[in-house]
PDB file of C-alpha atoms in Angstrom:
ATOM      1  CA  MET J  26      89.608 116.744 279.328  1.00 92.00           C
ATOM      2  CA  PRO J  27      89.283 119.871 277.149  1.00 94.00           C
ATOM      3  CA  THR J  28      89.293 123.346 278.628  1.00 96.00           C
ATOM      4  CA  TYR J  29      86.496 125.701 277.626  1.00 98.00           C
ATOM      5  CA  LEU J  30      86.302 129.483 277.901  1.00 97.00           C
ATOM      6  CA  PHE J  31      83.058 130.946 279.246  1.00 97.00           C
ATOM      7  CA  TYR J  32      82.265 134.629 278.632  1.00 97.00           C
ATOM      8  CA  PRO J  33      79.386 135.898 280.820  1.00 96.00           C
ATOM      9  CA  ARG J  34      77.585 138.634 278.873  1.00 95.00           C
ATOM     10  CA  ARG J  35      75.761 141.675 280.231  1.00 92.00           C
ATOM     11  CA  ALA J  36      72.550 143.018 278.678  1.00 92.00           C
ATOM     12  CA  ASP J  37      74.565 145.565 276.655  1.00 92.00           C
ATOM     13  CA  GLY J  38      76.519 142.704 275.034  1.00 88.00           C
ATOM     14  CA  VAL J  39      79.774 143.314 276.904  1.00 91.00           C
ATOM     15  CA  SER J  40      81.782 140.519 278.516  1.00 92.00           C
ATOM     16  CA  LEU J  41      84.017 141.959 281.213  1.00 91.00           C
ATOM     17  CA  THR J  42      85.688 138.676 282.112  1.00 93.00           C
ATOM     18  CA  PHE J  43      86.001 135.053 281.153  1.00 96.00           C
ATOM     19  CA  ILE J  44      86.163 131.788 283.064  1.00 96.00           C
ATOM     20  CA  ALA J  45      88.309 128.834 282.010  1.00 97.00           C
ATOM     21  CA  GLU J  46      86.943 125.442 283.102  1.00 97.00           C
ATOM     22  CA  ALA J  47      87.456 121.853 282.016  1.00 97.00           C
ATOM     23  CA  ALA J  48      84.528 119.751 280.839  1.00 97.00           C
ATOM     24  CA  PRO J  49      84.428 116.267 279.314  1.00 97.00           C
ATOM     25  CA  ASN J  50      82.478 117.364 276.209  1.00 97.00           C
ATOM     26  CA  ASP J  51      80.421 120.148 274.600  1.00 97.00           C
ATOM     27  CA  VAL J  52      77.162 119.062 276.233  1.00 97.00           C
ATOM     28  CA  GLU J  53      78.688 119.234 279.708  1.00 97.00           C
ATOM     29  CA  ALA J  54      80.282 122.583 278.822  1.00 97.00           C
ATOM     30  CA  MET J  55      76.867 123.971 277.859  1.00 97.00           C
ATOM     31  CA  ASP J  56      75.426 122.734 281.164  1.00 95.00           C
ATOM     32  CA  LEU J  57      78.265 124.505 282.951  1.00 96.00           C
ATOM     33  CA  ALA J  58      77.506 127.664 280.936  1.00 96.00           C
ATOM     34  CA  ALA J  59      73.942 127.590 282.278  1.00 93.00           C
ATOM     35  CA  GLU J  60      75.292 127.380 285.831  1.00 93.00           C
ATOM     36  CA  ILE J  61      77.672 130.267 285.155  1.00 93.00           C
ATOM     37  CA  ALA J  62      74.836 132.389 283.709  1.00 92.00           C
ATOM     38  CA  GLU J  63      72.858 131.906 286.900  1.00 89.00           C
ATOM     39  CA  ALA J  64      75.819 132.462 289.228  1.00 90.00           C
ATOM     40  CA  HIS J  65      76.899 135.673 287.492  1.00 87.00           C
ATOM     41  CA  ASP J  66      73.356 136.989 287.024  1.00 84.00           C
ATOM     42  CA  CYS J  67      74.072 137.767 283.371  1.00 91.00           C
ATOM     43  CA  VAL J  68      71.873 137.557 280.258  1.00 93.00           C
ATOM     44  CA  GLY J  69      73.952 134.817 278.673  1.00 95.00           C
ATOM     45  CA  VAL J  70      77.268 133.054 278.342  1.00 96.00           C
ATOM     46  CA  PHE J  71      79.291 132.455 275.183  1.00 96.00           C
ATOM     47  CA  VAL J  72      81.309 129.222 275.164  1.00 97.00           C
ATOM     48  CA  TRP J  73      84.519 128.721 273.200  1.00 97.00           C
ATOM     49  CA  GLU J  74      87.070 125.934 273.040  1.00 97.00           C
ATOM     50  CA  PRO J  75      90.566 127.372 272.533  1.00 95.00           C
ATOM     51  CA  GLY J  76      92.495 126.085 269.544  1.00 92.00           C
ATOM     52  CA  GLU J  77      95.959 124.664 269.865  1.00 87.00           C
ATOM     53  CA  GLN J  78      98.900 126.492 268.275  1.00 86.00           C
ATOM     54  CA  ASP J  79      97.847 127.437 264.709  1.00 88.00           C
ATOM     55  CA  VAL J  80      94.271 126.177 265.037  1.00 90.00           C
ATOM     56  CA  LYS J  81      91.538 128.787 265.544  1.00 94.00           C
ATOM     57  CA  ASP J  82      89.320 128.810 268.617  1.00 94.00           C
ATOM     58  CA  ARG J  83      86.021 126.945 268.138  1.00 95.00           C
ATOM     59  CA  PHE J  84      82.669 128.501 269.039  1.00 97.00           C
ATOM     60  CA  VAL J  85      80.769 125.850 271.004  1.00 97.00           C
ATOM     61  CA  GLY J  86      77.528 127.749 271.655  1.00 96.00           C
ATOM     62  CA  ARG J  87      75.766 130.095 273.989  1.00 93.00           C
ATOM     63  CA  ALA J  88      73.433 129.842 276.922  1.00 94.00           C
ATOM     64  CA  GLU J  89      70.831 132.611 277.053  1.00 89.00           C
ATOM     65  CA  ARG J  90      68.879 133.322 280.200  1.00 81.00           C
ATOM     66  CA  HIS J  91      65.290 134.455 279.630  1.00 61.00           C
ATOM     67  CA  ALA J  92      64.614 137.830 281.209  1.00 53.00           C
ATOM     68  CA  THR J  93      61.047 136.899 282.182  1.00 42.00           C
ATOM     69  CA  THR J  94      61.896 133.768 284.152  1.00 45.00           C
ATOM     70  CA  HIS J  95      64.770 134.055 286.591  1.00 46.00           C
ATOM     71  CA  GLY J  96      67.122 131.103 286.204  1.00 47.00           C
ATOM     72  CA  ASP J  97      65.594 129.745 282.982  1.00 50.00           C
ATOM     73  CA  VAL J  98      68.441 129.175 280.529  1.00 52.00           C
ATOM     74  CA  ASN J  99      68.168 128.313 276.837  1.00 58.00           C
ATOM     75  CA  HIS J 100      71.099 126.491 275.244  1.00 58.00           C
ATOM     76  CA  GLU J 101      71.959 127.320 271.658  1.00 57.00           C
ATOM     77  CA  ARG J 102      74.859 125.891 269.748  1.00 55.00           C
ATOM     78  CA  PRO J 103      75.766 125.645 266.082  1.00 53.00           C
ATOM     79  CA  GLU J 104      74.629 122.508 264.322  1.00 51.00           C
ATOM     80  CA  ARG J 105      77.533 120.298 263.413  1.00 47.00           C
ATOM     81  CA  ALA J 106      77.888 118.623 260.048  1.00 39.00           C
ATOM     82  CA  SER J 107      77.885 115.187 261.725  1.00 40.00           C
ATOM     83  CA  GLU J 108      74.612 115.974 263.508  1.00 44.00           C
ATOM     84  CA  ALA J 109      73.012 117.298 260.320  1.00 40.00           C
ATOM     85  CA  SER J 110      74.000 114.196 258.351  1.00 38.00           C
ATOM     86  CA  ALA J 111      72.717 111.920 261.120  1.00 44.00           C
ATOM     87  CA  GLU J 112      69.282 113.538 260.870  1.00 44.00           C
ATOM     88  CA  ALA J 113      69.122 113.238 257.064  1.00 39.00           C
TER      89      ALA J 113
END
């Protein structure tokens, strides 16, 4: 199971810490990011999957919590080439 890095982000854009957690896939990692955003009372969480050895880290997405509705989290992640081709 891959390990993901979660960076809770304050309103000023600063992440003071990160959390490393395992998740079976990106979708589950984004769900976990939403839980982390709520638990840490932050505006959002960036999610990365660390690369191995000479491979760069991969940005998985971000979960943004809406300021107007406490606990409401919006998931955003980059569209993958495989997803884009599947829709075409």
